[in-house]
Tab-separated table of C-alpha atoms in Angstrom:
chain	number	residue	atom	x	y	z
S	1	MET	CA	27.578	3.574	34.204
S	2	SER	CA	30.349	2.717	31.751
S	3	LYS	CA	30.106	3.253	28.013
S	4	GLN	CA	30.391	-0.476	27.440
S	5	LYS	CA	27.288	-1.145	29.565
S	6	LYS	CA	25.357	1.585	27.729
S	7	ARG	CA	26.261	0.094	24.372
S	8	ARG	CA	25.203	-3.327	25.592
S	9	ARG	CA	21.856	-1.970	26.752
S	10	LEU	CA	21.246	-0.162	23.440
S	11	ARG	CA	22.187	-3.297	21.560
S	12	TRP	CA	19.498	-5.261	23.382
S	13	ARG	CA	16.927	-2.474	23.171
S	14	PHE	CA	17.035	-2.039	19.384
S	15	PRO	CA	15.502	-5.395	18.364
S	16	THR	CA	12.655	-4.920	20.838
S	17	SER	CA	11.938	-1.451	19.424
S	18	ALA	CA	12.120	-2.694	15.836
S	19	MET	CA	9.791	-5.608	16.624
S	20	SER	CA	7.253	-3.395	18.396
S	21	GLN	CA	7.267	-0.936	15.473
S	22	SER	CA	6.695	-3.798	13.018
S	23	LEU	CA	3.770	-5.155	15.054
S	24	SER	CA	2.301	-1.659	15.475
S	25	VAL	CA	1.007	-1.772	11.893
S	26	PHE	CA	-1.780	-4.065	13.167
S	27	ARG	CA	-2.624	-1.872	16.163
S	28	TYR	CA	-5.816	-0.381	14.712
S	29	SER	CA	-6.571	-3.089	12.125
S	30	GLY	CA	-9.187	-4.712	14.370
S	31	LYS	CA	-10.944	-1.426	15.110
S	32	ALA	CA	-10.866	-0.404	11.449
S	33	LEU	CA	-12.257	-3.795	10.412
S	34	GLY	CA	-15.011	-3.392	13.013
S	35	LEU	CA	-15.954	0.003	11.575
S	36	VAL	CA	-16.035	-1.339	8.016
S	37	TRP	CA	-17.984	-4.437	9.112
S	38	THR	CA	-20.662	-2.419	10.935
S	39	THR	CA	-20.909	-0.058	7.969
S	40	ASN	CA	-21.884	-2.834	5.528
S	41	HIS	CA	-21.570	-6.569	6.271
S	42	ARG	CA	-22.182	-7.823	2.752
S	43	LEU	CA	-19.712	-5.558	1.010
S	44	THR	CA	-17.045	-6.448	3.577
S	45	VAL	CA	-17.549	-10.192	2.988
S	46	VAL	CA	-17.509	-9.711	-0.788
S	47	LEU	CA	-14.317	-7.669	-0.560
S	48	ALA	CA	-12.622	-10.325	1.591
S	49	ILE	CA	-13.586	-13.193	-0.733
S	50	LEU	CA	-12.534	-11.360	-3.881
S	51	THR	CA	-9.220	-10.453	-2.247
S	52	LEU	CA	-8.469	-14.115	-1.484
S	53	VAL	CA	-9.459	-15.213	-5.005
S	54	ALA	CA	-7.159	-12.560	-6.459
S	55	GLY	CA	-4.340	-13.978	-4.325
S	56	LEU	CA	-4.692	-17.536	-5.623
S	57	LEU	CA	-5.253	-17.029	-9.339
S	58	PRO	CA	-1.881	-15.476	-10.402
S	59	ALA	CA	0.005	-18.662	-9.488
S	60	VAL	CA	-2.622	-20.703	-11.351
S	61	VAL	CA	-2.099	-18.555	-14.449
S	62	ALA	CA	1.674	-18.984	-14.219
S	63	TYR	CA	1.420	-22.773	-13.876
S	64	VAL	CA	-1.060	-23.126	-16.745
S	65	GLY	CA	1.269	-20.957	-18.863
S	66	LYS	CA	4.007	-23.524	-18.242
S	67	LEU	CA	1.635	-26.310	-19.351
S	68	ILE	CA	0.831	-24.383	-22.539
S	69	VAL	CA	4.485	-23.943	-23.532
S	70	ASP	CA	5.378	-27.560	-22.768
S	71	GLY	CA	2.232	-28.710	-24.561
S	72	VAL	CA	3.131	-26.702	-27.654
S	73	VAL	CA	6.655	-28.188	-27.666
S	74	VAL	CA	5.271	-31.731	-27.357
S	75	ALA	CA	2.631	-31.135	-30.055
S	76	THR	CA	5.232	-29.682	-32.419
S	77	GLN	CA	7.526	-32.648	-31.990
S	78	SER	CA	4.855	-35.366	-32.152
S	79	GLY	CA	2.419	-33.880	-34.661
S	80	ILE	CA	-0.407	-35.822	-33.000
S	81	THR	CA	-3.843	-34.213	-33.039
S	82	SER	CA	-4.588	-35.102	-29.410
S	83	ASP	CA	-1.428	-33.261	-28.267
S	84	ARG	CA	-2.534	-30.192	-30.203
S	85	LEU	CA	-5.990	-30.325	-28.618
S	86	THR	CA	-4.400	-30.675	-25.182
S	87	ALA	CA	-2.325	-27.532	-25.752
S	88	LEU	CA	-5.435	-25.647	-26.910
S	89	GLY	CA	-7.284	-26.887	-23.845
S	90	TYR	CA	-4.588	-25.360	-21.642
S	91	VAL	CA	-5.058	-22.066	-23.513
S	92	GLY	CA	-8.777	-22.149	-22.727
S	93	LEU	CA	-8.031	-22.954	-19.085
S	94	GLU	CA	-5.681	-19.973	-18.799
S	95	ALA	CA	-8.278	-17.734	-20.454
S	96	ILE	CA	-10.828	-18.747	-17.805
S	97	ALA	CA	-8.314	-18.080	-15.001
S	98	VAL	CA	-7.445	-14.650	-16.438
S	99	ILE	CA	-11.125	-13.739	-16.797
S	100	LEU	CA	-11.784	-14.736	-13.188
S	101	LEU	CA	-8.733	-12.757	-12.038
S	102	ALA	CA	-9.861	-9.640	-13.909
S	103	GLY	CA	-13.372	-10.048	-12.496
S	104	SER	CA	-12.104	-10.378	-8.926
S	105	GLN	CA	-9.905	-7.302	-9.310
S	106	ARG	CA	-12.755	-5.265	-10.782
S	107	GLY	CA	-15.055	-6.473	-8.025
S	108	GLN	CA	-12.509	-5.332	-5.429
S	109	THR	CA	-12.445	-1.859	-6.974
S	110	VAL	CA	-16.252	-1.598	-6.992
S	111	SER	CA	-16.571	-2.853	-3.403
S	112	GLN	CA	-13.906	-0.440	-2.170
S	113	SER	CA	-15.566	2.500	-3.924
S	114	LEU	CA	-18.956	1.760	-2.372
S	115	LEU	CA	-17.499	1.160	1.084
S	116	ARG	CA	-15.425	4.339	0.901
S	117	VAL	CA	-18.550	6.493	0.446
S	118	LEU	CA	-20.516	4.720	3.193
S	119	LEU	CA	-17.604	4.677	5.611
S	120	GLY	CA	-16.771	8.345	5.042
S	121	GLN	CA	-20.335	9.275	6.003
S	122	ARG	CA	-20.260	7.002	9.079
S	123	ILE	CA	-16.971	8.382	10.386
S	124	ASN	CA	-18.064	11.979	9.920
S	125	VAL	CA	-21.320	11.257	11.774
S	126	LEU	CA	-19.369	9.704	14.659
S	127	ILE	CA	-17.066	12.735	14.839
S	128	LEU	CA	-19.999	15.177	14.716
S	129	GLU	CA	-21.862	13.223	17.399
S	130	LYS	CA	-18.764	13.398	19.566
S	131	ALA	CA	-18.470	17.137	18.899
S	132	LEU	CA	-22.043	17.675	20.151
S	133	THR	CA	-21.079	16.240	23.539
S	134	LEU	CA	-18.028	18.494	24.015
S	135	ASP	CA	-17.900	21.667	26.065
S	136	LEU	CA	-17.007	25.046	24.574
S	137	PRO	CA	-13.459	25.104	26.062
S	138	HIS	CA	-12.579	22.095	23.875
S	139	PHE	CA	-13.247	24.124	20.727
S	140	GLU	CA	-11.231	27.049	22.063
S	141	ASP	CA	-8.222	24.762	22.568
S	142	SER	CA	-6.214	25.060	19.324
S	143	GLU	CA	-4.403	21.762	19.863
S	144	PHE	CA	-7.656	19.826	20.332
S	145	TYR	CA	-9.251	21.640	17.374
S	146	ASP	CA	-6.311	20.737	15.127
S	147	LYS	CA	-6.538	17.111	16.194
S	148	MET	CA	-10.258	16.973	15.442
S	149	ASN	CA	-9.687	18.493	12.006
S	150	GLN	CA	-6.955	15.945	11.294
S	151	ALA	CA	-9.365	13.171	12.259
S	152	ARG	CA	-12.008	14.532	9.907
S	153	GLN	CA	-9.555	14.953	7.034
S	154	GLY	CA	-7.804	11.594	7.280
S	155	ALA	CA	-9.937	9.165	9.231
S	156	SER	CA	-12.878	9.119	6.812
S	157	VAL	CA	-10.810	7.096	4.325
S	158	ARG	CA	-8.044	5.644	6.504
S	159	PRO	CA	-10.105	2.861	8.142
S	160	LEU	CA	-11.039	1.429	4.743
S	161	SER	CA	-7.483	1.917	3.538
S	162	LEU	CA	-6.171	0.015	6.558
S	163	VAL	CA	-8.668	-2.824	6.088
S	164	THR	CA	-7.960	-2.988	2.358
S	165	ARG	CA	-4.233	-3.122	2.990
S	166	THR	CA	-4.677	-5.767	5.677
S	167	LEU	CA	-6.717	-7.939	3.294
S	168	GLY	CA	-4.249	-7.165	0.517
S	169	LEU	CA	-1.427	-8.273	2.787
S	170	GLY	CA	-3.211	-11.591	3.296
S	171	ARG	CA	-3.725	-11.883	-0.471
S	172	ASP	CA	-0.056	-11.153	-1.150
S	173	ALA	CA	1.023	-13.630	1.533
S	174	LEU	CA	-1.143	-16.289	-0.111
S	175	SER	CA	0.325	-15.474	-3.525
S	176	LEU	CA	3.868	-15.595	-2.129
S	177	VAL	CA	3.245	-19.022	-0.580
S	178	THR	CA	2.064	-20.382	-3.938
S	179	TYR	CA	4.934	-18.671	-5.774
S	180	GLY	CA	7.392	-20.029	-3.232
S	181	GLY	CA	6.040	-23.548	-3.738
S	182	LEU	CA	6.623	-23.262	-7.475
S	183	LEU	CA	10.088	-21.698	-7.097
S	184	LEU	CA	11.210	-24.381	-4.642
S	185	GLN	CA	10.997	-26.842	-7.521
S	186	PHE	CA	13.760	-24.808	-9.161
S	187	SER	CA	15.921	-23.755	-6.181
S	188	ALA	CA	15.468	-22.684	-2.566
S	189	TRP	CA	17.983	-19.889	-3.203
S	190	ALA	CA	15.561	-18.336	-5.687
S	191	VAL	CA	13.041	-17.895	-2.845
S	192	VAL	CA	15.717	-16.333	-0.613
S	193	VAL	CA	16.768	-13.896	-3.354
S	194	LEU	CA	13.116	-13.009	-3.955
S	195	LEU	CA	12.603	-12.122	-0.297
S	196	LEU	CA	15.821	-10.161	0.217
S	197	ALA	CA	15.470	-8.011	-2.902
S	198	ALA	CA	12.398	-6.109	-1.669
S	199	ILE	CA	13.470	-5.375	1.929
S	200	PRO	CA	15.381	-2.096	1.204
S	201	SER	CA	12.287	-0.618	-0.464
S	202	PHE	CA	10.200	-1.485	2.591
S	203	ILE	CA	12.642	0.258	4.944
S	204	ALA	CA	12.589	3.426	2.856
S	205	GLU	CA	8.788	3.351	2.476
S	206	THR	CA	8.203	2.992	6.217
S	207	ARG	CA	10.608	5.803	7.023
S	208	PHE	CA	9.052	8.234	4.553
S	209	ALA	CA	5.506	7.281	5.627
S	210	GLY	CA	6.288	8.312	9.197
S	211	GLU	CA	7.984	11.484	8.011
S	212	ALA	CA	4.986	12.406	5.836
S	213	PHE	CA	2.612	11.994	8.778
S	214	ARG	CA	4.775	14.098	11.089
S	215	LEU	CA	4.879	16.776	8.393
S	216	PHE	CA	1.083	16.642	8.089
S	217	ARG	CA	0.601	17.064	11.828
S	218	ARG	CA	3.178	19.829	12.171
S	219	ARG	CA	1.667	22.073	9.544
S	220	THR	CA	-2.018	21.771	10.494
S	221	PRO	CA	-1.981	25.360	11.908
S	222	GLU	CA	-0.631	26.627	8.567
S	223	ASN	CA	-3.439	24.868	6.693
S	224	ARG	CA	-5.987	26.372	9.047
S	225	GLN	CA	-4.408	29.801	8.554
S	226	GLN	CA	-4.671	29.436	4.767
S	227	TYR	CA	-8.340	28.508	5.013
S	228	TYR	CA	-8.953	31.479	7.321
S	229	LEU	CA	-7.256	33.893	4.890
S	230	GLU	CA	-9.255	32.469	1.987
S	231	THR	CA	-12.447	33.080	3.948
S	232	LEU	CA	-11.511	36.692	4.786
S	233	ILE	CA	-10.533	37.542	1.197
S	234	ALA	CA	-13.291	35.743	-0.730
S	235	ARG	CA	-16.387	35.953	1.530
S	236	GLU	CA	-18.776	38.830	1.135
S	237	ASP	CA	-19.216	39.016	4.924
S	238	TYR	CA	-15.700	40.410	5.310
S	239	ALA	CA	-15.257	42.175	1.948
S	240	LYS	CA	-16.254	45.580	3.323
S	241	GLU	CA	-13.697	45.593	6.159
S	242	VAL	CA	-10.945	44.159	3.955
S	243	GLN	CA	-11.460	46.874	1.325
S	244	LEU	CA	-11.922	49.643	3.881
S	245	TYR	CA	-8.626	48.941	5.625
S	246	GLN	CA	-6.894	47.832	2.401
S	247	LEU	CA	-5.933	44.510	3.937
S	248	GLY	CA	-6.391	42.467	0.743
S	249	PRO	CA	-2.821	42.666	-0.643
S	250	LEU	CA	-1.312	41.992	2.796
S	251	MET	CA	-3.530	38.950	3.357
S	252	LEU	CA	-2.824	37.636	-0.143
S	253	GLN	CA	0.899	38.017	0.423
S	254	ARG	CA	0.609	36.134	3.721
S	255	TYR	CA	-1.454	33.447	1.988
S	256	GLN	CA	1.135	32.977	-0.769
S	257	ARG	CA	4.012	32.912	1.724
S	258	THR	CA	2.283	30.181	3.718
S	259	PHE	CA	1.677	28.175	0.544
S	260	GLN	CA	5.320	28.453	-0.507
S	261	GLN	CA	6.410	27.150	2.881
S	262	ILE	CA	4.043	24.156	2.643
S	263	TYR	CA	4.981	23.485	-0.986
S	264	GLN	CA	8.693	23.574	-0.245
S	265	GLU	CA	8.318	20.984	2.507
S	266	ASP	CA	6.187	18.769	0.236
S	267	CYS	CA	8.642	19.205	-2.623
S	268	ASN	CA	11.648	18.195	-0.527
S	269	LEU	CA	9.896	15.110	0.830
S	270	THR	CA	8.560	14.064	-2.591
S	271	ILE	CA	11.958	14.409	-4.279
S	272	ARG	CA	13.777	12.461	-1.554
S	273	ARG	CA	11.094	9.779	-1.543
S	274	GLY	CA	11.211	9.443	-5.330
S	275	PHE	CA	15.016	9.367	-5.426
S	276	TRP	CA	15.363	6.595	-2.848
S	277	SER	CA	12.484	4.609	-4.347
S	278	TYR	CA	14.178	4.718	-7.746
S	279	LEU	CA	17.596	3.890	-6.334
S	280	LEU	CA	16.335	0.922	-4.329
S	281	GLY	CA	14.153	-0.139	-7.264
S	282	LEU	CA	17.326	-0.596	-9.310
S	283	LEU	CA	18.405	-3.236	-6.797
S	284	SER	CA	15.224	-5.203	-7.442
S	285	THR	CA	15.643	-4.863	-11.205
S	286	THR	CA	19.258	-6.060	-11.035
S	287	THR	CA	18.204	-9.016	-8.893
S	288	PHE	CA	15.480	-9.979	-11.359
S	289	TYR	CA	17.789	-9.997	-14.372
S	290	ALA	CA	20.407	-11.954	-12.454
S	291	ALA	CA	17.733	-14.578	-11.746
S	292	TYR	CA	16.614	-14.282	-15.379
S	293	ALA	CA	20.127	-15.168	-16.570
S	294	TRP	CA	20.343	-18.024	-14.061
S	295	ILE	CA	17.063	-19.565	-15.305
S	296	VAL	CA	18.104	-19.167	-18.968
S	297	VAL	CA	21.426	-20.916	-18.285
S	298	GLU	CA	19.602	-23.796	-16.609
S	299	THR	CA	17.264	-24.055	-19.614
S	300	ILE	CA	20.139	-24.074	-22.115
S	301	ALA	CA	21.754	-26.880	-20.091
S	302	ASN	CA	18.482	-28.874	-20.428
S	303	ARG	CA	18.015	-29.020	-16.664
S	304	ILE	CA	14.540	-27.466	-16.967
S	305	SER	CA	12.047	-27.393	-19.834
S	306	LEU	CA	11.068	-24.366	-21.893
S	307	GLY	CA	7.695	-24.294	-20.152
S	308	GLU	CA	9.338	-24.394	-16.730
S	309	MET	CA	11.624	-21.522	-17.765
S	310	THR	CA	8.579	-19.466	-18.760
S	311	MET	CA	6.829	-20.288	-15.487
S	312	TYR	CA	9.837	-19.505	-13.279
S	313	LEU	CA	10.454	-16.192	-15.011
S	314	MET	CA	6.813	-15.204	-14.624
S	315	VAL	CA	6.682	-16.379	-11.012
S	316	PHE	CA	9.898	-14.587	-10.092
S	317	ARG	CA	8.792	-11.331	-11.710
S	318	GLN	CA	5.317	-11.451	-10.190
S	319	GLY	CA	6.645	-12.702	-6.863
S	320	GLN	CA	9.119	-9.843	-6.676
S	321	SER	CA	6.379	-7.354	-7.480
S	322	THR	CA	4.008	-8.981	-4.974
S	323	PHE	CA	6.591	-8.987	-2.201
S	324	SER	CA	7.409	-5.325	-2.832
S	325	THR	CA	3.682	-4.552	-2.804
S	326	ALA	CA	3.255	-6.405	0.477
S	327	LEU	CA	6.111	-4.543	2.156
S	328	THR	CA	4.851	-1.237	0.766
S	329	ALA	CA	1.398	-2.099	2.144
S	330	ILE	CA	2.969	-2.603	5.574
S	331	GLY	CA	4.505	0.863	5.270
S	332	GLY	CA	1.107	2.223	4.266
S	333	MET	CA	-0.524	0.444	7.207
S	334	TYR	CA	1.975	2.140	9.484
S	335	GLU	CA	0.929	5.502	8.021
S	336	ASP	CA	-2.783	4.611	8.331
S	337	ASN	CA	-2.258	3.716	11.988
S	338	LEU	CA	-0.648	7.084	12.608
S	339	TYR	CA	-3.650	8.864	11.076
S	340	LEU	CA	-6.158	6.715	12.941
S	341	SER	CA	-4.465	7.593	16.230
S	342	ASN	CA	-6.229	10.958	15.868
S	343	LEU	CA	-9.600	9.226	15.699
S	344	TYR	CA	-9.260	6.925	18.736
């Protein structure tokens, strides 16, 4: 086969692979939602409703803020009492929206905390019930034992994390639709800029999420070795043999060497992840201030009002943050799916 044909085949294969990887973030969402639902129906419904409310209210706050600024300008110019009362009414309306938003966010936190405890217990019970049905050779298989430990360590919180991120993704999508509707009144290009600015951060987040999971899986034997050395050194059952054969210093040295290896890998990944996040974050910041300048110029030219300027700036800032959060959530969902693959 010629090189040209190979290149052509790779060229067609890449989009399919990229699409399948993007859709894979929803692979275990249904199963995770089923686990959370069977754990507690009411808390799941409350969490879903509060998530949707939290998605709608930010745009409402931004729009009412625009009404306040425009109302203040009108009241200042007219001096009429009714205009002043109208502006104060908008202030009260925004206060109500902010209170509801804070309440929905706090309710989300409480619901997640309660579900996390209940779900952790349910997952551990399922794993232990499964362990009771296994034969002894399964426990003597180091690969199977490592996989079961990974499921116990990660899967007790990952299903809720995946469900929370899935609901959060719906909330962010709802917020972005409302933000987009407001920004379209200014310019369609503002929506395009908002979307493009957050994509590099998503690519980096997804890549490092996969790398972190592979690192976690690769070093499970080292973690088990550390726990084993801790048990030998610190438990009274083995203290006599350790002291008799003077194995303590050797075991401690092995324990510290294993830790240094794990720490070095974590350190390298954390530094690279932080560096690229900061570097790509600068792109988003630059994009925001470019849009900021654009909106200010339009306001100076009297093409938009002062209230509209305030609203567009708030919507663009919050929309940029929301879009970045949504793409980061997709990267987190990808990582959650990788962890949940140990459970199913």
